[in-house]
PDB file of C-alpha atoms and ligand atoms in Angstrom:
ATOM      1  CA  MET A   1      -0.022  -0.032  -0.001  1.00  0.00           C
ATOM      2  CA  VAL A   2       1.627   3.285  -1.067  1.00  0.00           C
ATOM      3  CA  LEU A   3       0.396   6.483   0.559  1.00  0.00           C
ATOM      4  CA  ALA A   4       1.576   9.927  -0.451  1.00  0.00           C
ATOM      5  CA  THR A   5       1.412  13.070   1.665  1.00  0.00           C
ATOM      6  CA  TYR A   6       0.636  15.586  -1.031  1.00  0.00           C
ATOM      7  CA  ASN A   7      -0.483  19.104  -1.408  1.00  0.00           C
ATOM      8  CA  ILE A   8       0.232  21.733  -4.102  1.00  0.00           C
ATOM      9  CA  LYS A   9       1.278  24.074  -1.237  1.00  0.00           C
ATOM     10  CA  GLY A  10       4.157  23.974   1.034  1.00  0.00           C
ATOM     11  CA  GLY A  11       4.165  24.455   4.796  1.00  0.00           C
ATOM     12  CA  VAL A  12       0.830  22.665   5.277  1.00  0.00           C
ATOM     13  CA  GLY A  13       2.015  19.722   7.367  1.00  0.00           C
ATOM     14  CA  LYS A  14       2.940  17.037   4.679  1.00  0.00           C
ATOM     15  CA  THR A  15       6.293  16.152   6.252  1.00  0.00           C
ATOM     16  CA  SER A  16       5.037  16.292   9.764  1.00  0.00           C
ATOM     17  CA  ALA A  17       2.164  13.840   8.764  1.00  0.00           C
ATOM     18  CA  ALA A  18       4.548  11.504   6.711  1.00  0.00           C
ATOM     19  CA  VAL A  19       6.937  11.046   9.562  1.00  0.00           C
ATOM     20  CA  ASN A  20       4.359  10.651  12.339  1.00  0.00           C
ATOM     21  CA  LEU A  21       2.148   8.399  10.368  1.00  0.00           C
ATOM     22  CA  ALA A  22       4.919   6.232   9.018  1.00  0.00           C
ATOM     23  CA  TYR A  23       6.248   5.852  12.592  1.00  0.00           C
ATOM     24  CA  LEU A  24       2.792   4.770  13.747  1.00  0.00           C
ATOM     25  CA  ALA A  25       2.416   2.287  10.975  1.00  0.00           C
ATOM     26  CA  ALA A  26       5.852   0.732  11.946  1.00  0.00           C
ATOM     27  CA  ARG A  27       4.976   0.751  15.598  1.00  0.00           C
ATOM     28  CA  GLY A  28       1.702  -1.047  14.789  1.00  0.00           C
ATOM     29  CA  GLY A  29       3.739  -4.006  13.393  1.00  0.00           C
ATOM     30  CA  ALA A  30       3.885  -3.055   9.678  1.00  0.00           C
ATOM     31  CA  ALA A  31       7.108  -3.051   7.632  1.00  0.00           C
ATOM     32  CA  THR A  32       7.174   0.550   6.514  1.00  0.00           C
ATOM     33  CA  LEU A  33       9.349   2.611   4.096  1.00  0.00           C
ATOM     34  CA  LEU A  34       9.303   6.375   3.832  1.00  0.00           C
ATOM     35  CA  TRP A  35      10.650   7.783   0.738  1.00  0.00           C
ATOM     36  CA  ASP A  36      11.660  11.417   1.059  1.00  0.00           C
ATOM     37  CA  LEU A  37      10.998  13.015  -2.500  1.00  0.00           C
ATOM     38  CA  ASP A  38      11.590  16.465  -1.389  1.00  0.00           C
ATOM     39  CA  PRO A  39      15.089  17.884  -2.151  1.00  0.00           C
ATOM     40  CA  GLN A  40      14.789  19.883   1.021  1.00  0.00           C
ATOM     41  CA  GLY A  41      15.019  16.536   2.850  1.00  0.00           C
ATOM     42  CA  ALA A  42      12.966  17.501   5.956  1.00  0.00           C
ATOM     43  CA  SER A  43      11.720  14.057   6.716  1.00  0.00           C
ATOM     44  CA  THR A  44      15.282  12.645   6.165  1.00  0.00           C
ATOM     45  CA  TYR A  45      16.505  15.303   8.662  1.00  0.00           C
ATOM     46  CA  LEU A  46      13.739  14.419  11.254  1.00  0.00           C
ATOM     47  CA  LEU A  47      14.679  10.723  11.052  1.00  0.00           C
ATOM     48  CA  ARG A  48      18.386  11.569  11.544  1.00  0.00           C
ATOM     49  CA  VAL A  49      19.685  10.267   8.240  1.00  0.00           C
ATOM     50  CA  LYS A  50      22.051  11.907   5.828  1.00  0.00           C
ATOM     51  CA  PRO A  51      20.273  13.456   2.852  1.00  0.00           C
ATOM     52  CA  LYS A  52      22.084  11.745   0.102  1.00  0.00           C
ATOM     53  CA  VAL A  53      21.538   8.847  -2.335  1.00  0.00           C
ATOM     54  CA  LYS A  54      24.756   7.158  -3.212  1.00  0.00           C
ATOM     55  CA  GLY A  55      25.263   7.486  -7.022  1.00  0.00           C
ATOM     56  CA  GLY A  56      22.748  10.356  -7.151  1.00  0.00           C
ATOM     57  CA  GLY A  57      18.995  10.534  -6.889  1.00  0.00           C
ATOM     58  CA  GLN A  58      18.807  11.055 -10.610  1.00  0.00           C
ATOM     59  CA  ARG A  59      20.109   7.475 -11.228  1.00  0.00           C
ATOM     60  CA  LEU A  60      17.728   6.034  -8.690  1.00  0.00           C
ATOM     61  CA  VAL A  61      14.721   7.777 -10.272  1.00  0.00           C
ATOM     62  CA  ARG A  62      15.761   6.788 -13.755  1.00  0.00           C
ATOM     63  CA  GLY A  63      15.962   3.098 -12.711  1.00  0.00           C
ATOM     64  CA  LYS A  64      19.708   2.765 -12.940  1.00  0.00           C
ATOM     65  CA  THR A  65      20.334   2.198  -9.334  1.00  0.00           C
ATOM     66  CA  ASP A  66      18.614  -0.579  -7.390  1.00  0.00           C
ATOM     67  CA  ALA A  67      16.454   1.292  -4.863  1.00  0.00           C
ATOM     68  CA  GLY A  68      16.691  -1.551  -2.313  1.00  0.00           C
ATOM     69  CA  THR A  69      20.474  -0.855  -1.980  1.00  0.00           C
ATOM     70  CA  ARG A  70      19.860   2.830  -1.108  1.00  0.00           C
ATOM     71  CA  ILE A  71      17.506   2.231   1.809  1.00  0.00           C
ATOM     72  CA  LYS A  72      18.545   3.158   5.282  1.00  0.00           C
ATOM     73  CA  GLY A  73      17.402   1.935   8.623  1.00  0.00           C
ATOM     74  CA  THR A  74      16.084   4.466  11.083  1.00  0.00           C
ATOM     75  CA  ASP A  75      16.269   4.472  14.918  1.00  0.00           C
ATOM     76  CA  TYR A  76      12.867   2.771  14.976  1.00  0.00           C
ATOM     77  CA  GLU A  77      12.118  -0.907  14.411  1.00  0.00           C
ATOM     78  CA  ARG A  78      10.394  -1.716  11.042  1.00  0.00           C
ATOM     79  CA  LEU A  79      10.715   1.920   9.817  1.00  0.00           C
ATOM     80  CA  ASP A  80      13.197   2.399   6.831  1.00  0.00           C
ATOM     81  CA  LEU A  81      13.947   5.478   4.834  1.00  0.00           C
ATOM     82  CA  LEU A  82      14.844   6.116   1.278  1.00  0.00           C
ATOM     83  CA  PRO A  83      16.590   9.461   1.884  1.00  0.00           C
ATOM     84  CA  ALA A  84      16.148  12.718   0.003  1.00  0.00           C
ATOM     85  CA  ASP A  85      18.799  13.797  -2.520  1.00  0.00           C
ATOM     86  CA  PHE A  86      19.545  17.382  -3.521  1.00  0.00           C
ATOM     87  CA  SER A  87      19.302  16.307  -7.182  1.00  0.00           C
ATOM     88  CA  TYR A  88      15.593  15.819  -6.630  1.00  0.00           C
ATOM     89  CA  ARG A  89      15.221  19.548  -7.288  1.00  0.00           C
ATOM     90  CA  HIS A  90      15.642  18.599 -10.888  1.00  0.00           C
ATOM     91  CA  MET A  91      13.474  15.438 -10.753  1.00  0.00           C
ATOM     92  CA  ASP A  92      11.097  16.852 -13.358  1.00  0.00           C
ATOM     93  CA  LEU A  93      13.841  17.106 -15.823  1.00  0.00           C
ATOM     94  CA  HIS A  94      15.181  13.632 -14.989  1.00  0.00           C
ATOM     95  CA  LEU A  95      11.675  12.156 -15.331  1.00  0.00           C
ATOM     96  CA  ASP A  96      11.095  14.061 -18.587  1.00  0.00           C
ATOM     97  CA  ALA A  97      14.147  12.342 -20.036  1.00  0.00           C
ATOM     98  CA  THR A  98      12.578   8.893 -19.471  1.00  0.00           C
ATOM     99  CA  LYS A  99      10.147   6.943 -21.654  1.00  0.00           C
ATOM    100  CA  ARG A 100       7.094   6.957 -19.507  1.00  0.00           C
ATOM    101  CA  PRO A 101       7.680   9.661 -16.806  1.00  0.00           C
ATOM    102  CA  ALA A 102       4.374   9.145 -15.085  1.00  0.00           C
ATOM    103  CA  ARG A 103       5.160   5.491 -14.531  1.00  0.00           C
ATOM    104  CA  ARG A 104       8.740   6.045 -13.196  1.00  0.00           C
ATOM    105  CA  LEU A 105       8.215   6.105  -9.438  1.00  0.00           C
ATOM    106  CA  ALA A 106       5.810   3.151  -9.498  1.00  0.00           C
ATOM    107  CA  ARG A 107       8.507   1.261 -11.481  1.00  0.00           C
ATOM    108  CA  VAL A 108      11.217   2.084  -8.868  1.00  0.00           C
ATOM    109  CA  LEU A 109       8.888   1.032  -6.112  1.00  0.00           C
ATOM    110  CA  ALA A 110       7.651  -2.178  -7.728  1.00  0.00           C
ATOM    111  CA  PRO A 111      10.561  -4.414  -6.534  1.00  0.00           C
ATOM    112  CA  LEU A 112      10.243  -3.070  -2.981  1.00  0.00           C
ATOM    113  CA  ALA A 113       6.466  -3.782  -2.741  1.00  0.00           C
ATOM    114  CA  PRO A 114       6.805  -7.327  -1.452  1.00  0.00           C
ATOM    115  CA  GLU A 115       9.064  -6.184   1.434  1.00  0.00           C
ATOM    116  CA  TYR A 116       6.841  -3.466   2.736  1.00  0.00           C
ATOM    117  CA  ASP A 117       3.294  -3.244   4.103  1.00  0.00           C
ATOM    118  CA  TYR A 118       3.364   0.543   3.723  1.00  0.00           C
ATOM    119  CA  VAL A 119       5.360   2.781   1.613  1.00  0.00           C
ATOM    120  CA  PHE A 120       4.861   6.523   2.409  1.00  0.00           C
ATOM    121  CA  LEU A 121       5.889   9.184  -0.163  1.00  0.00           C
ATOM    122  CA  ASP A 122       6.743  12.530   1.311  1.00  0.00           C
ATOM    123  CA  CYS A 123       6.153  14.901  -1.695  1.00  0.00           C
ATOM    124  CA  PRO A 124       7.489  18.287  -2.597  1.00  0.00           C
ATOM    125  CA  PRO A 125       4.827  21.006  -2.957  1.00  0.00           C
ATOM    126  CA  SER A 126       4.073  21.233  -6.725  1.00  0.00           C
ATOM    127  CA  ILE A 127       1.983  20.245  -9.740  1.00  0.00           C
ATOM    128  CA  SER A 128       4.550  18.704 -12.056  1.00  0.00           C
ATOM    129  CA  LEU A 129       5.724  15.531 -13.672  1.00  0.00           C
ATOM    130  CA  VAL A 130       6.850  14.504 -10.312  1.00  0.00           C
ATOM    131  CA  SER A 131       3.248  14.717  -8.951  1.00  0.00           C
ATOM    132  CA  GLU A 132       1.949  12.877 -11.967  1.00  0.00           C
ATOM    133  CA  SER A 133       4.323  10.085 -11.254  1.00  0.00           C
ATOM    134  CA  VAL A 134       3.347  10.200  -7.526  1.00  0.00           C
ATOM    135  CA  PHE A 135      -0.397   9.949  -8.425  1.00  0.00           C
ATOM    136  CA  GLU A 136       0.465   6.761 -10.532  1.00  0.00           C
ATOM    137  CA  ALA A 137       2.472   5.210  -7.834  1.00  0.00           C
ATOM    138  CA  ALA A 138       0.116   5.944  -4.885  1.00  0.00           C
ATOM    139  CA  ASP A 139      -2.916   4.028  -3.773  1.00  0.00           C
ATOM    140  CA  ALA A 140      -4.039   7.007  -1.782  1.00  0.00           C
ATOM    141  CA  LEU A 141      -3.051  10.661  -1.314  1.00  0.00           C
ATOM    142  CA  LEU A 142      -3.136  11.958   2.308  1.00  0.00           C
ATOM    143  CA  ILE A 143      -3.766  15.699   1.895  1.00  0.00           C
ATOM    144  CA  PRO A 144      -3.242  18.023   4.776  1.00  0.00           C
ATOM    145  CA  LEU A 145      -5.349  21.256   4.301  1.00  0.00           C
ATOM    146  CA  LEU A 146      -5.163  24.484   6.153  1.00  0.00           C
ATOM    147  CA  PRO A 147      -8.579  25.664   7.245  1.00  0.00           C
ATOM    148  CA  ALA A 148      -8.442  28.686   5.053  1.00  0.00           C
ATOM    149  CA  THR A 149     -10.909  30.066   2.566  1.00  0.00           C
ATOM    150  CA  LEU A 150      -8.899  29.021  -0.426  1.00  0.00           C
ATOM    151  CA  SER A 151      -8.456  25.422   0.753  1.00  0.00           C
ATOM    152  CA  ALA A 152     -11.622  24.323  -1.021  1.00  0.00           C
ATOM    153  CA  ARG A 153     -10.118  25.594  -4.311  1.00  0.00           C
ATOM    154  CA  THR A 154      -6.793  23.816  -3.533  1.00  0.00           C
ATOM    155  CA  LEU A 155      -8.704  20.533  -3.007  1.00  0.00           C
ATOM    156  CA  ASP A 156     -10.571  21.087  -6.252  1.00  0.00           C
ATOM    157  CA  GLN A 157      -7.358  21.543  -8.110  1.00  0.00           C
ATOM    158  CA  ILE A 158      -5.795  18.462  -6.657  1.00  0.00           C
ATOM    159  CA  GLU A 159      -8.783  16.483  -7.585  1.00  0.00           C
ATOM    160  CA  GLN A 160      -8.559  17.762 -11.169  1.00  0.00           C
ATOM    161  CA  VAL A 161      -4.952  16.854 -11.597  1.00  0.00           C
ATOM    162  CA  ALA A 162      -5.018  13.565  -9.632  1.00  0.00           C
ATOM    163  CA  GLY A 163      -7.856  12.042 -11.554  1.00  0.00           C
ATOM    164  CA  ASP A 164      -9.927   9.239 -10.303  1.00  0.00           C
ATOM    165  CA  GLY A 165      -7.410   6.447 -10.106  1.00  0.00           C
ATOM    166  CA  THR A 166      -5.987   7.591  -6.733  1.00  0.00           C
ATOM    167  CA  SER A 167      -8.192   7.852  -3.637  1.00  0.00           C
ATOM    168  CA  ARG A 168      -7.806  11.034  -1.672  1.00  0.00           C
ATOM    169  CA  LEU A 169      -8.002  11.395   2.132  1.00  0.00           C
ATOM    170  CA  ALA A 170      -7.946  15.102   3.068  1.00  0.00           C
ATOM    171  CA  PHE A 171      -7.690  16.327   6.625  1.00  0.00           C
ATOM    172  CA  PHE A 172      -7.372  19.595   8.391  1.00  0.00           C
ATOM    173  CA  SER A 173      -3.890  20.491   9.590  1.00  0.00           C
ATOM    174  CA  MET A 174      -2.521  23.218  11.944  1.00  0.00           C
ATOM    175  CA  VAL A 175      -6.021  23.973  13.207  1.00  0.00           C
ATOM    176  CA  ASP A 176      -6.497  26.745  15.775  1.00  0.00           C
ATOM    177  CA  SER A 177     -10.023  26.207  17.053  1.00  0.00           C
ATOM    178  CA  ARG A 178      -9.987  29.580  18.839  1.00  0.00           C
ATOM    179  CA  LYS A 179      -9.969  31.145  15.385  1.00  0.00           C
ATOM    180  CA  ARG A 180     -13.417  31.959  14.001  1.00  0.00           C
ATOM    181  CA  MET A 181     -12.201  31.458  10.531  1.00  0.00           C
ATOM    182  CA  HIS A 182     -10.877  27.966  11.119  1.00  0.00           C
ATOM    183  CA  ARG A 183     -14.212  26.944  12.731  1.00  0.00           C
ATOM    184  CA  ASP A 184     -16.232  28.510   9.882  1.00  0.00           C
ATOM    185  CA  VAL A 185     -14.148  26.802   7.156  1.00  0.00           C
ATOM    186  CA  MET A 186     -14.303  23.428   8.868  1.00  0.00           C
ATOM    187  CA  GLU A 187     -18.139  23.787   9.358  1.00  0.00           C
ATOM    188  CA  SER A 188     -18.683  24.548   5.686  1.00  0.00           C
ATOM    189  CA  PHE A 189     -16.480  21.613   4.648  1.00  0.00           C
ATOM    190  CA  ALA A 190     -18.431  19.321   6.841  1.00  0.00           C
ATOM    191  CA  THR A 191     -21.459  19.668   4.606  1.00  0.00           C
ATOM    192  CA  GLU A 192     -19.812  20.239   1.234  1.00  0.00           C
ATOM    193  CA  ARG A 193     -17.167  17.556   1.601  1.00  0.00           C
ATOM    194  CA  PRO A 194     -18.455  14.833   3.837  1.00  0.00           C
ATOM    195  CA  GLU A 195     -15.738  12.578   2.678  1.00  0.00           C
ATOM    196  CA  MET A 196     -13.063  14.569   4.470  1.00  0.00           C
ATOM    197  CA  LEU A 197     -11.461  12.810   7.368  1.00  0.00           C
ATOM    198  CA  HIS A 198     -12.928  13.677  10.698  1.00  0.00           C
ATOM    199  CA  THR A 199      -9.665  13.872  12.636  1.00  0.00           C
ATOM    200  CA  VAL A 200      -8.045  17.301  12.874  1.00  0.00           C
ATOM    201  CA  VAL A 201      -4.378  17.962  13.496  1.00  0.00           C
ATOM    202  CA  PRO A 202      -4.151  20.978  15.951  1.00  0.00           C
ATOM    203  CA  LEU A 203      -1.752  23.824  15.677  1.00  0.00           C
ATOM    204  CA  ALA A 204       0.737  22.649  18.379  1.00  0.00           C
ATOM    205  CA  ALA A 205       4.125  23.611  19.598  1.00  0.00           C
ATOM    206  CA  ASP A 206       4.919  19.878  19.913  1.00  0.00           C
ATOM    207  CA  VAL A 207       4.903  19.566  16.110  1.00  0.00           C
ATOM    208  CA  GLU A 208       7.340  22.494  15.690  1.00  0.00           C
ATOM    209  CA  ARG A 209       9.617  20.823  18.383  1.00  0.00           C
ATOM    210  CA  MET A 210      10.102  17.770  16.110  1.00  0.00           C
ATOM    211  CA  GLY A 211      12.709  19.839  14.346  1.00  0.00           C
ATOM    212  CA  LYS A 212      14.655  20.248  17.512  1.00  0.00           C
ATOM    213  CA  ALA A 213      14.036  16.706  18.912  1.00  0.00           C
ATOM    214  CA  ARG A 214      14.591  15.241  15.368  1.00  0.00           C
ATOM    215  CA  ALA A 215      12.115  12.544  16.259  1.00  0.00           C
ATOM    216  CA  PRO A 216       8.434  11.604  15.778  1.00  0.00           C
ATOM    217  CA  LEU A 217       5.943  13.002  18.323  1.00  0.00           C
ATOM    218  CA  GLU A 218       5.509   9.645  20.071  1.00  0.00           C
ATOM    219  CA  GLU A 219       9.150   9.677  21.038  1.00  0.00           C
ATOM    220  CA  PHE A 220       9.169  12.869  23.036  1.00  0.00           C
ATOM    221  CA  ALA A 221       5.542  14.136  23.544  1.00  0.00           C
ATOM    222  CA  PRO A 222       3.351  11.159  23.436  1.00  0.00           C
ATOM    223  CA  ARG A 223       0.699  12.564  25.739  1.00  0.00           C
ATOM    224  CA  GLY A 224       0.375  15.881  23.959  1.00  0.00           C
ATOM    225  CA  GLY A 225      -2.615  16.847  21.851  1.00  0.00           C
ATOM    226  CA  ALA A 226      -0.627  16.596  18.660  1.00  0.00           C
ATOM    227  CA  ALA A 227       0.429  13.009  19.282  1.00  0.00           C
ATOM    228  CA  VAL A 228      -3.056  12.064  20.235  1.00  0.00           C
ATOM    229  CA  ALA A 229      -4.333  13.622  16.978  1.00  0.00           C
ATOM    230  CA  PHE A 230      -1.886  11.634  14.820  1.00  0.00           C
ATOM    231  CA  ARG A 231      -2.729   8.426  16.493  1.00  0.00           C
ATOM    232  CA  GLU A 232      -6.422   9.061  15.844  1.00  0.00           C
ATOM    233  CA  LEU A 233      -5.643  10.150  12.278  1.00  0.00           C
ATOM    234  CA  TRP A 234      -3.735   6.887  11.532  1.00  0.00           C
ATOM    235  CA  LYS A 235      -6.596   4.857  12.974  1.00  0.00           C
ATOM    236  CA  GLU A 236      -9.036   6.661  10.807  1.00  0.00           C
ATOM    237  CA  ILE A 237      -6.948   6.428   7.713  1.00  0.00           C
ATOM    238  CA  ASP A 238      -6.390   2.649   8.306  1.00  0.00           C
ATOM    239  CA  GLU A 239     -10.187   2.136   8.667  1.00  0.00           C
ATOM    240  CA  ARG A 240     -10.862   4.134   5.488  1.00  0.00           C
ATOM    241  CA  LEU A 241      -8.263   2.152   3.519  1.00  0.00           C
ATOM    242  CA  GLY A 242     -10.217  -0.933   4.539  1.00  0.00           C
ATOM    243  CA  PRO A 243      -9.234  -4.546   4.799  1.00  0.00           C
ATOM    244  CA  ARG A 244      -6.346  -5.645   2.667  1.00  0.00           C
TER     245      ARG A 244
HETATM  246  N1  LIG B 301       0.175  20.968  13.504  1.00  0.00           N
HETATM  247  C1  LIG B 301       1.240  21.845  13.512  1.00  0.00           C
HETATM  248  N2  LIG B 301       1.374  22.667  14.512  1.00  0.00           N
HETATM  249  C2  LIG B 301       2.355  23.527  14.579  1.00  0.00           C
HETATM  250  N3  LIG B 301       3.286  23.602  13.634  1.00  0.00           N
HETATM  251  C3  LIG B 301       3.265  22.723  12.598  1.00  0.00           C
HETATM  252  C4  LIG B 301       2.207  21.759  12.500  1.00  0.00           C
HETATM  253  N4  LIG B 301       2.389  21.072  11.404  1.00  0.00           N
HETATM  254  C5  LIG B 301       3.577  21.569  10.791  1.00  0.00           C
HETATM  255  N5  LIG B 301       4.046  22.532  11.585  1.00  0.00           N
HETATM  256  C6  LIG B 301       5.247  23.310  11.349  1.00  0.00           C
HETATM  257  O1  LIG B 301       5.154  24.026  10.109  1.00  0.00           O
HETATM  258  C7  LIG B 301       6.247  23.844   9.234  1.00  0.00           C
HETATM  259  C8  LIG B 301       5.910  23.162   7.936  1.00  0.00           C
HETATM  260  O2  LIG B 301       5.445  21.885   8.327  1.00  0.00           O
HETATM  261  P1  LIG B 301       5.826  20.591   7.350  1.00  0.00           P
HETATM  262  O3  LIG B 301       5.212  19.380   8.009  1.00  0.00           O
HETATM  263  O4  LIG B 301       7.184  20.557   7.099  1.00  0.00           O
HETATM  264  O5  LIG B 301       4.936  20.973   6.002  1.00  0.00           O
HETATM  265  P2  LIG B 301       5.253  20.650   4.504  1.00  0.00           P
HETATM  266  O6  LIG B 301       5.936  19.321   4.387  1.00  0.00           O
HETATM  267  O7  LIG B 301       3.787  20.625   3.906  1.00  0.00           O
HETATM  268  O8  LIG B 301       6.038  21.759   3.946  1.00  0.00           O
HETATM  269  C9  LIG B 301       7.257  23.128  10.080  1.00  0.00           C
HETATM  270  O9  LIG B 301       8.095  23.975  10.722  1.00  0.00           O
HETATM  271  C10 LIG B 301       6.445  22.415  11.097  1.00  0.00           C
HETATM  272  O10 LIG B 301       7.096  22.144  12.303  1.00  0.00           O
HETATM  273 MG1  LIG B 302       7.628  18.825   3.391  1.00  0.00          MG
END
């Protein structure tokens, strides 16, 4: 099962979700791989791995390097990482030079599939060949949305580009329930988008602290509201994905 944290926008909580959800999947007993596709390498950093793919990310993406040999273990049992590489900033060009760019990431992942119950793709914010290739590879997109007026538009756009082949699980991220606007947006979504996940990730200093701790929430603030929310979110996602 391939799950991609995706949004056209940056700074909405994709990486925070990828790291915490992948951690929870692994802790729940599933063999889990997180592939950091963002050249900025935030999830690689949070999992304390060096942001570099030996031989270059370009060769990996083009199928010239066996992905299995580039996987790193993390400090956590059953959680592996395919690290970011700075060359991913040109991944569009690298994909464009291949025969079927949209199939590329799925092809790289195919040989790994038997080894992992879950593969998480932490995506860079964009609409590009990279995203097309992500949509092909992913069974579901996990879409963090800020509760702002333009979010409905963002979700519409994602639905247009992602097409029907990939299921979409959107959830609100960085929610400040004291803010009138946040409450209003979430209320209108509840009627217009009943398929939204019900779990909400609150705006919480614990999530920002992940950068200092370089660890998932469960490792340093398991009783905080943010950790509770991610546990609830993973449970809801798992239920939505259904039996496999
Ligand atoms: N729920 C949250 N509460 C507070 N800060 C958050 C939350 N989610 C993310 N952040 C912070 O916002 C910034 C962007 O988050 P990140 O998960 O890296 O988003 P993206 O991957 O979409 O760019 C980071 O500094 C992160 O610590
Ligand atoms: Mg990110």
